[in-house]
Amino acid sequence: MRRWLRSAAATYSDRNADDELLRHLIDSLFSAPGALFASMFMGLVLTLTVWLMTWSAICGFFVALNILVGIKRLRLTGEYGRMAGIALDRRRLQDFDRRFLFWWTMFSLGIGVENFLLVAKTTEPADWTLASGVTIGFTVAFASRNAGRLKLFLAQVFSMCAPMIVAYAVFPVKNGVVYAGLLCGLLVVAILLGFSAHDQIVELYRANLKTRQMALNDMLTGLMNRFAFTEALEREIERCGLGSREAFSLIVVDLDRFKEINDMLGHNAGDAVIVEMAARLRRVIDGDDVVARLGGDEFVVLSRERRREWPQEASALAERIVVALREPAVIDASSIPISASLGVAHYPDHGVAATELMKKVDIALYEAKREGRNRAAIFDSSMQARFNEERVMELEIETAIARDEFEPWFQPIGNIETGQIVGYEALARWPHPVRGMISPGKFIPSAEQTGAIVHIGEQILQKACAAAAAWPDPIYVSVNLSPVQFRQTSRLVASVREALARSGLPPRRLTLEITESLMMEDTAETRAAIAEFDQMGISVSLDDFGAGYSSLSYIHSYPFSKIKIDKTFIDNIESERESIAIVSAVRVLAEKLDMELIAEGVETLRQHLALRQLGVTRAQGYYYGKPVPQAEAAVAVRHLAAG
Ligand code: C2E
Ligand code: CA
Ligand code: CA
């Protein structure tokens, strides 16, 4: 019995209810405001009726009391109603709770005593019936309506029933003892009803809480999700209000190359990495900071700080995060290299609205990625300008593609022994209606970012092949391909076939230039596409050789027929010993592998002579000819054919 009591006490005591549940239970008193007013009104009508029936002074006193208590309850209800939606601390909640307990009990006690007096004073059975009816009605109403606050509910049913039970027992009422017994039974039933109603309220609350948590939490990491974070951010902005000394930084965290992890190691490994990163973020932030997963591999941290201390605090935290996330993740005993890029923006310096702040952290993040990832960037206005420029550029590129504005210019590639032109490299140009001719260095990086390079590449390829078809055999055209185009290899191969078919250019007069960065990615699709070009009879040329992370192993594992040695080695070819050594070594290598070596970026007679001396026979550069529009290239080749 004692154990049972103790467990019941634990279940029903407020001590085990958190603030939110307590608030919910108190709120449940007002879940049907109409019923509340109806009961107050009925209480008043009742006391008035009894007063009119008895004309006793004491009943008059109860009418007055009932009005007073009613007014008090209305005001208290109003006061509490104004707190709707505002968080209350536990002390305030308990204060309200006590006042409700007192005034609500006063109300039921008033009616209880009133009924007592009615039974005491009258001999009319009709009056007894009235008194019992009122008692039963109110008791049942309390059990269903006020059970959220058990103490209040118990106080009410007792103060309502007890006076009547006593009255029936002590006054000479016919069958009084039976009535008293029936009322006792009612009391027991009401109490049981009340407890069960209480359980239902709590259960419903818990179930709602769970669905709410599911809606607000990220399932994988248990962090807040985007939706919950947006709410938290709005609350924080409200809390910090302009003019207050509170401020916060927003840090958006994006994992670098996460897609590759997912693609290469599978989604389970990807998920494990996300979970691990979430755990590290939790560890590295301060207790009152907020961290959420916005989706995919993107997280966000809201870090509270004093307004004056912000740049130091925010950059220190951002740095801690960069360092924490840079450790390789160990998943299933294998170590996965990982890092993250961060964008930081500050309230209120960089914005006072949630959407504005989110935009700015994204811009800062973009900057961090652009500067090479694995770092944090704090927003500043120059980033915004750059960002806007790039968006404008992206839109203009789209329009230019739609209008088919990109065109190839052609730079001769010569045989420097004979002085003959052997081919032309097609170099993309963008005749911009306002800004004039734009060079590829300006638009290709952006077009690669957005994927627009796929369309630009196709247009250049088509036009270059069409132009070359008009040149005398065996002059070839060399077209640059971006690594981005190799992400859709079937489309690329199809577009090459189509360009050849449409122009009628024999495949042996087409060269495709690819850079080493493509081989760094080294996928089966890329290899297959390059092999297919080779089988079609197209030459494949390794561009900018030596500029990046050249690995000689690539050279013979791909079917290259040409190597273009980068301009940086040609720049000092007449004086620097290393450049000379490298160029002559590559020449020997090319010869052994039966590839043609082309020197790029030859600008002076001295460079030309130095190359001649090293036995290099093919070259390209301003010294021989700058890129020219199609019409001029055609004239040059015609002269050549005639001469
Ligand atoms: P790249 O493939 O290395 O092309 C050679 C670049 O060097 C060209 O610049 C050319 O005009 C320049 N150049 C040639 N001779 C000399 C010289 O003697 N001195 C100097 N300083 N520069 C010389 P351009 O036309 O601005 O192209 C830049 C880069 O843009 C190209 O480098 C290539 O990577 C890319 N690109 C150009 N057209 C296309 C294209 O149609 N598709 C793709 N994917 N990339 C292209
Ligand atoms: Ca090239
Ligand atoms: Ca090149």
XYZ file of C-alpha atoms and ligand atoms in Angstrom:
691
model
C 0.000 0.000 0.000
C 2.794 2.386 0.927
C 4.663 1.496 -2.229
C 1.548 2.082 -4.245
C 0.998 5.452 -2.565
C 4.564 6.460 -3.186
C 4.412 5.562 -6.850
C 1.068 7.360 -7.189
C 2.564 10.413 -5.511
C 5.481 10.278 -7.947
C 3.134 10.026 -10.914
C 0.889 12.849 -9.872
C 3.260 15.206 -8.111
C 4.265 18.415 -9.838
C 7.830 17.798 -8.825
C 8.213 15.376 -11.710
C 6.621 17.719 -14.214
C 8.942 20.017 -16.121
C 7.974 23.645 -16.651
C 6.442 22.906 -19.989
C 4.191 20.150 -18.673
C 3.218 22.297 -15.680
C 2.275 25.080 -18.027
C 0.311 22.664 -20.150
C -1.570 21.344 -17.110
C -2.453 24.835 -15.923
C -3.489 25.747 -19.458
C -5.835 22.764 -19.458
C -8.021 24.600 -16.899
C -8.853 27.026 -19.678
C -9.221 24.596 -22.515
C -12.955 25.351 -22.597
C -13.362 28.997 -21.633
C -17.068 28.887 -22.500
C -17.667 26.158 -19.907
C -15.817 28.238 -17.336
C -18.084 31.226 -17.841
C -21.166 29.040 -17.951
C -20.319 27.495 -14.604
C -19.642 30.886 -13.060
C -22.927 32.181 -14.407
C -24.802 29.112 -13.197
C -23.232 29.469 -9.756
C -24.480 33.023 -9.588
C -28.002 32.199 -10.791
C -28.125 29.386 -8.288
C -27.171 31.409 -5.260
C -29.585 34.102 -6.408
C -32.400 31.539 -6.698
C -31.691 30.129 -3.267
C -31.619 33.635 -1.860
C -34.951 34.462 -3.475
C -36.364 31.203 -2.154
C -35.214 31.714 1.391
C -34.741 35.475 1.711
C -32.210 34.679 4.358
C -29.455 37.180 5.061
C -26.803 34.519 4.969
C -27.852 33.490 1.479
C -27.694 37.146 0.497
C -24.173 37.157 1.817
C -23.361 34.217 -0.467
C -24.733 36.017 -3.489
C -22.411 38.913 -2.733
C -19.516 36.517 -2.123
C -20.187 34.702 -5.367
C -20.138 37.949 -7.321
C -16.877 38.947 -5.672
C -15.239 35.591 -6.308
C -16.544 35.654 -9.869
C -14.961 39.035 -10.539
C -11.705 37.854 -9.026
C -11.730 34.724 -11.190
C -12.448 36.696 -14.334
C -9.565 39.042 -13.657
C -7.225 36.208 -12.855
C -8.249 34.404 -16.038
C -7.618 37.572 -18.023
C -4.209 38.060 -16.427
C -3.201 34.510 -17.244
C -4.637 34.753 -20.740
C -2.332 37.688 -21.459
C 0.628 35.375 -20.764
C -0.388 33.081 -23.603
C 2.606 32.397 -25.812
C 5.019 33.981 -23.329
C 7.441 31.714 -21.526
C 6.899 31.793 -17.754
C 9.461 30.633 -15.237
C 8.481 28.057 -12.658
C 8.033 30.593 -9.881
C 5.482 32.585 -11.896
C 3.710 29.386 -12.870
C 3.454 28.202 -9.270
C 2.244 31.610 -8.223
C -0.600 31.476 -10.725
C -1.277 27.899 -9.717
C -1.733 28.872 -6.049
C -4.049 31.742 -6.889
C -6.174 29.537 -9.099
C -6.339 26.936 -6.328
C -7.532 29.504 -3.810
C -10.121 31.320 -5.889
C -11.546 28.304 -7.688
C -11.916 26.512 -4.339
C -13.598 29.582 -2.892
C -16.142 29.343 -5.674
C -16.997 25.694 -5.119
C -16.908 26.055 -1.356
C -19.355 28.955 -1.651
C -21.823 26.831 -3.576
C -21.202 23.836 -1.305
C -22.013 25.833 1.833
C -24.950 27.421 0.089
C -26.380 23.972 -0.625
C -25.705 22.986 2.952
C -27.757 25.925 4.140
C -30.542 25.084 1.751
C -30.815 21.562 3.152
C -30.512 22.876 6.668
C -33.240 25.459 6.293
C -35.855 23.767 4.154
C -38.231 20.885 4.557
C -39.251 20.905 0.909
C -38.061 17.766 -0.950
C -37.911 19.859 -4.130
C -35.240 22.039 -2.548
C -33.226 19.008 -1.564
C -33.426 17.758 -5.093
C -32.223 21.116 -6.326
C -29.288 21.039 -3.924
C -28.321 17.480 -4.897
C -28.680 18.228 -8.574
C -26.396 21.215 -8.306
C -23.836 19.218 -6.343
C -23.842 16.354 -8.809
C -23.666 18.658 -11.838
C -20.764 20.713 -10.590
C -18.842 17.700 -9.284
C -18.993 15.943 -12.629
C -18.036 19.175 -14.412
C -14.984 19.630 -12.158
C -13.888 16.061 -12.737
C -13.861 16.481 -16.468
C -12.658 20.072 -16.682
C -10.208 20.793 -13.887
C -8.472 17.431 -13.501
C -5.294 18.859 -15.009
C -4.630 20.425 -11.593
C -5.275 17.531 -9.238
C -5.010 19.507 -6.002
C -7.436 22.082 -7.281
C -9.810 19.452 -8.570
C -9.774 17.498 -5.286
C -10.290 20.660 -3.244
C -13.245 21.531 -5.462
C -15.041 18.204 -5.375
C -14.577 17.914 -1.600
C -15.717 21.461 -0.893
C -18.692 20.835 -3.129
C -19.736 17.404 -1.848
C -18.671 17.349 1.805
C -21.111 20.011 3.074
C -23.989 18.205 1.388
C -22.982 14.804 2.741
C -22.799 16.296 6.231
C -26.121 18.074 5.767
C -27.914 14.906 4.695
C -26.376 13.000 7.539
C -27.161 15.446 10.353
C -30.408 17.204 9.368
C -33.742 15.441 9.535
C -34.038 14.759 5.842
C -36.176 11.856 4.747
C -33.811 9.089 3.519
C -30.930 11.486 4.327
C -28.498 8.682 5.031
C -29.218 7.115 1.653
C -28.569 10.451 -0.064
C -25.390 10.913 1.943
C -24.260 7.433 0.871
C -25.097 8.136 -2.768
C -23.146 11.376 -2.637
C -20.178 9.544 -1.108
C -20.339 7.130 -4.036
C -20.496 10.056 -6.454
C -17.463 11.556 -4.793
C -15.491 8.361 -5.255
C -16.540 8.030 -8.890
C -15.700 11.689 -9.517
C -12.259 11.248 -8.019
C -11.580 8.202 -10.183
C -12.869 10.086 -13.212
C -10.642 13.029 -12.363
C -7.529 10.918 -12.093
C -8.227 9.212 -15.365
C -8.845 12.587 -17.033
C -5.538 13.758 -15.604
C -3.755 10.744 -17.072
C -5.312 11.437 -20.433
C -4.211 15.053 -20.412
C -0.631 14.049 -19.581
C -0.593 11.229 -22.139
C -1.890 13.464 -24.879
C 0.721 16.036 -23.967
C 3.518 13.455 -24.120
C 2.324 12.134 -27.477
C 2.159 15.662 -28.875
C 5.572 16.394 -27.476
C 6.953 13.381 -29.262
C 5.479 14.298 -32.630
C 6.644 17.863 -32.098
C 10.126 16.664 -31.320
C 10.062 14.456 -34.378
C 9.025 17.428 -36.453
C 11.711 19.635 -34.930
C 14.635 17.232 -34.702
C 16.879 15.838 -37.340
C 16.373 12.067 -37.214
C 19.957 11.157 -38.047
C 21.871 13.384 -35.641
C 19.265 14.337 -33.062
C 20.164 17.974 -33.649
C 17.511 20.591 -34.317
C 16.341 20.601 -37.912
C 16.053 23.568 -40.238
C 12.489 24.282 -39.201
C 13.275 24.346 -35.491
C 16.393 26.367 -36.098
C 14.506 29.021 -38.010
C 12.232 29.384 -34.991
C 15.183 29.504 -32.598
C 16.809 32.159 -34.745
C 13.671 34.285 -34.735
C 13.449 33.975 -30.947
C 17.089 34.950 -30.584
C 16.602 38.005 -32.771
C 13.668 39.013 -30.579
C 15.733 38.473 -27.439
C 18.675 40.502 -28.665
C 16.447 43.363 -29.853
C 18.157 46.456 -31.155
C 19.823 48.488 -28.442
C 20.434 45.532 -26.152
C 23.947 44.486 -25.350
C 23.319 40.928 -26.450
C 24.363 39.779 -29.889
C 25.109 36.563 -31.686
C 27.044 35.107 -34.559
C 25.673 32.735 -37.104
C 28.124 30.160 -38.404
C 27.148 27.918 -41.264
C 29.234 24.780 -41.631
C 29.441 22.857 -44.884
C 31.484 19.679 -45.269
C 33.985 19.727 -48.114
C 33.608 17.152 -50.871
C 30.973 15.277 -48.915
C 29.338 14.149 -52.127
C 32.481 12.244 -53.037
C 32.409 10.394 -49.718
C 28.793 9.482 -50.338
C 29.431 8.401 -53.909
C 32.588 6.470 -53.216
C 31.912 4.876 -49.844
C 28.139 4.626 -49.900
C 25.344 6.294 -47.995
C 25.925 4.411 -44.760
C 29.460 5.724 -44.514
C 28.146 9.162 -45.483
C 25.579 9.015 -42.670
C 28.228 7.887 -40.198
C 30.386 10.855 -41.167
C 27.445 13.227 -40.654
C 26.754 11.762 -37.205
C 30.418 12.037 -36.262
C 30.601 15.649 -37.421
C 27.443 16.493 -35.471
C 29.008 15.022 -32.326
C 32.167 17.073 -32.832
C 30.155 20.232 -33.334
C 28.259 19.567 -30.107
C 31.524 19.137 -28.241
C 33.155 22.258 -29.551
C 30.371 24.791 -28.982
C 29.542 26.525 -25.693
C 26.704 25.425 -23.463
C 24.264 28.122 -24.477
C 25.057 27.983 -28.190
C 22.644 26.321 -30.554
C 23.612 23.851 -33.248
C 21.326 22.481 -35.954
C 21.519 20.444 -39.111
C 20.092 22.365 -42.009
C 20.075 19.299 -44.220
C 22.552 17.230 -46.219
C 26.063 18.065 -45.091
C 25.182 21.545 -43.874
C 25.059 22.580 -40.232
C 24.575 25.885 -38.489
C 25.729 27.214 -35.138
C 24.243 30.153 -33.323
C 26.758 31.518 -30.858
C 25.673 34.047 -28.249
C 28.101 36.754 -27.306
C 28.400 40.253 -25.972
C 28.184 42.840 -28.671
C 31.624 44.253 -28.024
C 33.438 40.955 -28.029
C 32.069 39.552 -31.195
C 34.728 39.433 -33.902
C 37.285 37.788 -31.606
C 34.821 35.320 -30.102
C 33.215 34.376 -33.385
C 36.484 33.865 -35.213
C 37.913 31.861 -32.302
C 34.868 29.578 -32.329
C 34.932 29.267 -36.113
C 38.590 28.330 -35.943
C 37.878 25.718 -33.269
C 35.205 24.217 -35.492
C 37.498 24.146 -38.546
C 40.175 22.377 -36.504
C 37.728 19.912 -34.934
C 36.180 18.934 -38.251
C 39.514 18.624 -40.022
C 40.452 15.409 -38.168
C 39.898 12.383 -40.397
C 36.721 10.506 -39.490
C 37.263 6.894 -38.537
C 34.374 4.850 -39.858
C 34.509 1.047 -39.723
C 38.224 1.156 -38.955
C 39.018 3.134 -42.087
C 40.077 6.723 -41.905
C 38.192 9.147 -44.120
C 39.814 12.509 -44.767
C 37.328 15.295 -44.172
C 37.197 19.034 -43.658
C 34.633 21.792 -43.576
C 34.165 25.316 -44.814
C 32.460 27.920 -42.655
C 30.680 31.178 -43.301
C 30.178 33.612 -40.434
C 27.774 36.532 -40.127
C 26.883 38.627 -37.157
C 23.746 40.059 -35.619
C 23.247 43.004 -35.782
C 26.296 44.122 -37.777
C 25.432 42.124 -40.879
C 21.680 42.113 -40.628
C 18.759 42.140 -38.233
C 16.409 39.795 -40.072
C 16.740 36.018 -40.170
C 16.593 35.729 -43.954
C 19.158 38.472 -44.378
C 21.557 36.811 -41.941
C 21.118 33.420 -43.565
C 21.882 34.930 -46.948
C 25.031 36.547 -45.632
C 26.422 33.434 -43.987
C 25.885 31.672 -47.293
C 27.835 34.342 -49.135
C 30.646 34.079 -46.587
C 30.565 30.288 -46.932
C 30.809 30.586 -50.680
C 33.881 32.768 -50.206
C 35.466 30.228 -47.852
C 34.905 27.516 -50.449
C 36.320 29.668 -53.165
C 39.432 30.448 -51.196
C 40.200 26.767 -51.097
C 37.845 25.236 -48.499
C 38.839 23.924 -45.058
C 38.576 27.418 -43.594
C 36.184 30.031 -42.228
C 35.300 33.348 -43.825
C 33.577 36.205 -42.006
C 31.113 38.141 -44.103
C 32.105 41.555 -45.395
C 30.532 43.884 -47.904
C 33.126 43.242 -50.619
C 31.961 39.629 -50.657
C 28.452 40.809 -51.313
C 29.611 42.873 -54.294
C 31.587 39.982 -55.711
C 28.708 37.633 -55.103
C 26.278 39.927 -56.908
C 28.662 40.309 -59.833
C 28.921 36.577 -60.154
C 25.163 36.129 -60.078
C 24.836 38.741 -62.817
C 27.548 36.953 -64.797
C 25.743 33.615 -64.383
C 22.514 35.085 -65.691
C 24.254 36.741 -68.604
C 25.982 33.482 -69.498
C 22.583 31.784 -69.615
C 21.300 34.434 -72.008
C 24.425 34.243 -74.136
C 24.054 30.476 -74.430
C 20.436 30.875 -75.455
C 21.479 33.408 -78.103
C 24.375 31.220 -79.220
C 26.846 34.078 -78.649
C 29.977 32.134 -77.746
C 32.374 31.695 -80.605
C 35.794 30.144 -81.082
C 38.830 32.191 -82.004
C 41.757 30.383 -83.464
C 45.420 30.443 -82.555
C 47.886 28.780 -84.904
C 50.014 25.853 -83.874
C 53.114 25.747 -86.040
C 55.817 23.425 -87.187
C 58.757 25.605 -86.141
C 61.206 23.804 -88.386
C 59.315 24.510 -91.578
C 57.230 27.513 -90.518
C 54.027 25.739 -91.592
C 50.781 25.960 -89.655
C 49.780 22.430 -88.599
C 46.633 23.253 -86.739
C 44.681 25.793 -84.767
C 43.565 25.782 -81.152
C 39.986 26.909 -80.720
C 39.695 29.346 -77.820
C 36.304 30.458 -76.603
C 35.397 34.127 -76.818
C 32.310 35.947 -75.617
C 31.436 39.075 -77.578
C 29.466 40.759 -74.791
C 27.003 43.351 -76.081
C 28.090 45.922 -73.465
C 31.420 44.872 -72.057
C 33.020 43.941 -75.333
C 35.040 40.799 -75.934
C 35.342 38.765 -72.750
C 38.166 36.249 -72.379
C 37.539 32.727 -71.104
C 39.503 33.330 -67.886
C 36.546 35.529 -66.820
C 33.608 33.313 -67.633
C 34.855 29.733 -67.663
C 35.282 29.365 -63.866
C 31.736 30.601 -63.335
C 30.379 28.464 -66.166
C 32.114 25.442 -64.646
C 30.527 26.192 -61.281
C 27.015 26.284 -62.694
C 27.500 23.611 -65.321
C 26.848 26.095 -68.145
C 30.227 25.064 -69.571
C 28.534 21.962 -70.957
C 26.487 24.106 -73.354
C 29.321 26.525 -74.090
C 31.626 23.592 -74.839
C 29.106 22.102 -77.255
C 28.646 25.383 -79.100
C 32.416 25.912 -79.408
C 32.936 22.342 -80.557
C 30.260 22.639 -83.256
C 31.566 25.945 -84.567
C 35.218 24.893 -84.400
C 34.591 21.711 -86.380
C 32.512 23.582 -88.932
C 35.310 26.126 -89.399
C 38.022 23.485 -89.631
C 36.098 21.507 -92.255
C 36.732 24.403 -94.633
C 40.500 24.353 -94.056
C 42.832 22.322 -96.249
C 43.725 18.843 -95.096
C 45.668 18.011 -92.882
C 45.297 21.210 -90.792
C 43.562 20.204 -87.591
C 41.557 21.990 -84.936
C 42.239 21.509 -81.254
C 39.263 22.009 -78.900
C 39.459 22.376 -75.105
C 37.240 20.211 -72.926
C 36.393 21.008 -69.319
C 36.455 18.317 -66.607
C 32.844 19.295 -65.948
C 31.896 18.019 -69.409
C 33.255 14.619 -68.413
C 30.662 14.360 -65.658
C 28.178 13.458 -68.396
C 30.396 11.373 -70.608
C 27.673 9.929 -72.818
C 26.427 13.402 -73.609
C 29.991 14.518 -74.338
C 30.732 11.614 -76.663
C 27.429 12.150 -78.445
C 28.128 15.846 -78.941
C 31.577 15.107 -80.392
C 30.075 12.602 -82.824
C 27.412 15.079 -83.799
C 29.907 17.908 -84.387
C 31.955 15.675 -86.671
C 28.943 14.349 -88.519
C 27.432 17.784 -89.072
C 30.644 19.415 -90.235
C 31.983 16.486 -92.173
C 35.385 16.997 -90.557
C 37.391 13.748 -90.519
C 38.068 12.642 -86.941
C 41.831 12.618 -87.471
C 41.646 16.419 -87.943
C 40.100 16.938 -84.529
C 42.149 17.107 -81.363
C 40.569 17.273 -77.922
C 42.577 18.961 -75.164
C 42.151 17.813 -71.600
C 43.992 18.955 -68.491
C 45.659 17.034 -65.731
C 42.973 18.009 -63.243
C 40.647 15.667 -65.116
C 42.970 12.755 -64.545
C 43.180 13.567 -60.879
C 39.538 12.527 -60.658
C 40.380 9.428 -62.706
C 37.024 7.702 -63.078
C 36.147 4.702 -65.193
C 33.732 6.821 -67.257
C 36.454 9.331 -68.095
C 38.815 6.589 -69.197
C 36.107 4.965 -71.282
C 35.245 8.247 -73.009
C 38.879 9.011 -73.794
C 39.392 5.498 -75.112
C 36.333 5.954 -77.305
C 37.699 9.214 -78.748
C 40.938 7.397 -79.486
C 39.099 4.579 -81.225
C 37.169 7.074 -83.320
C 40.512 8.350 -84.579
C 40.402 11.641 -82.676
C 43.687 12.847 -81.140
C 43.684 13.475 -77.439
C 46.116 16.072 -76.151
C 47.326 16.621 -72.589
C 47.100 20.370 -72.004
C 49.096 22.585 -69.586
C 51.505 19.758 -68.859
C 53.603 20.500 -65.782
C 51.309 23.255 -64.468
C 49.500 21.131 -61.929
C 50.265 17.990 -60.058
C 51.703 16.204 -63.054
C 52.254 12.603 -62.607
C 54.168 10.846 -65.315
C 52.147 7.738 -64.622
C 49.106 9.379 -66.187
C 50.875 10.014 -69.436
C 51.181 6.463 -70.553
C 48.021 5.171 -68.951
C 45.903 7.364 -71.270
C 46.044 7.208 -75.068
C 47.486 10.692 -75.581
C 48.940 11.558 -78.915
C 50.012 15.090 -77.993
C 51.460 16.815 -74.948
C 51.338 20.580 -74.559
C 54.039 21.746 -72.217
C 52.878 24.652 -70.096
C 53.841 28.254 -70.731
C 55.571 28.531 -67.320
C 58.397 26.301 -68.621
C 58.705 28.285 -71.832
C 58.871 31.681 -70.094
C 62.486 31.179 -68.979
C 63.575 28.638 -71.508
C 66.411 30.789 -72.783
C 67.997 31.329 -69.375
C 66.813 28.997 -66.642
C 68.547 25.658 -66.405
C 65.643 23.843 -64.767
C 63.215 24.869 -67.506
C 65.688 23.686 -70.118
C 66.142 20.395 -68.294
C 62.428 19.787 -67.959
C 61.584 20.677 -71.570
C 64.327 18.442 -72.939
C 63.339 15.593 -70.606
C 59.717 15.854 -71.683
C 60.806 15.966 -75.333
C 62.698 12.696 -74.900
C 59.757 11.148 -73.068
C 57.308 12.248 -75.786
C 59.529 10.859 -78.481
C 59.810 7.514 -76.680
C 56.040 7.306 -76.233
C 55.451 8.397 -79.802
C 53.653 11.590 -78.845
C 53.891 15.020 -80.358
C 55.263 17.699 -78.040
C 53.891 21.225 -78.390
C 55.439 24.203 -76.589
C 52.839 26.717 -75.419
C 53.071 30.475 -74.934
C 56.107 31.261 -77.064
C 56.401 35.034 -77.101
C 59.937 35.883 -78.260
C 62.477 35.016 -80.901
C 64.872 33.878 -78.164
C 62.360 31.389 -76.823
C 61.740 30.189 -80.360
C 65.475 29.683 -80.921
C 65.965 27.952 -77.576
C 63.174 25.523 -78.417
C 64.626 24.876 -81.836
C 67.912 24.079 -80.207
C 66.235 21.625 -77.824
C 64.728 19.866 -80.811
C 61.124 20.896 -80.148
C 59.295 21.012 -83.471
C 55.775 22.166 -82.612
C 54.906 25.418 -80.877
C 52.143 27.920 -80.249
C 52.291 31.456 -78.928
C 51.987 35.159 -79.610
C 55.317 35.023 -81.386
C 53.695 33.014 -84.168
C 50.219 34.371 -83.940
C 47.548 35.511 -81.502
C 44.083 33.978 -81.439
C 42.051 35.485 -84.280
C 38.397 35.282 -85.322
C 37.345 32.509 -87.659
C 37.402 34.665 -90.781
C 41.041 35.703 -90.227
C 42.144 32.167 -89.498
C 40.540 31.055 -92.760
C 42.457 33.724 -94.690
C 45.729 32.652 -93.040
C 45.251 29.006 -93.998
C 44.269 29.937 -97.543
C 47.551 31.853 -97.931
C 49.344 28.870 -96.554
C 47.669 26.536 -99.016
C 48.406 28.910 -101.885
C 52.031 29.493 -100.835
P 44.764 27.150 -72.600
O 44.031 25.964 -73.098
O 46.064 26.927 -71.948
O 44.883 28.142 -73.808
C 45.994 28.921 -74.047
C 45.814 30.264 -73.520
O 47.044 30.955 -73.587
C 44.835 31.088 -74.344
O 44.235 32.010 -73.498
C 45.747 31.811 -75.284
O 45.186 32.999 -75.818
C 46.911 32.111 -74.387
N 48.145 32.300 -75.103
C 48.550 31.717 -76.267
N 49.799 32.128 -76.603
C 50.212 32.951 -75.639
C 51.418 33.703 -75.410
O 52.357 33.675 -76.186
N 51.489 34.445 -74.280
C 50.457 34.492 -73.405
N 50.596 35.244 -72.314
N 49.316 33.821 -73.565
C 49.183 33.055 -74.690
P 42.701 32.227 -73.492
O 42.165 32.226 -74.864
O 42.435 33.424 -72.631
O 42.179 30.943 -72.781
C 42.431 30.720 -71.441
C 42.021 29.374 -71.011
O 40.620 29.204 -71.063
C 42.551 28.266 -71.905
O 43.856 27.953 -71.555
C 41.616 27.147 -71.640
O 41.992 26.466 -70.480
C 40.345 27.866 -71.359
N 39.489 27.788 -72.552
C 39.526 28.558 -73.662
N 38.586 28.162 -74.520
C 37.948 27.116 -73.954
C 36.883 26.259 -74.347
O 36.305 26.368 -75.455
N 36.498 25.271 -73.497
C 37.131 25.105 -72.314
N 36.712 24.123 -71.531
N 38.136 25.887 -71.895
C 38.553 26.872 -72.720
Ca 44.301 24.441 -74.464
Ca 47.314 25.210 -72.443
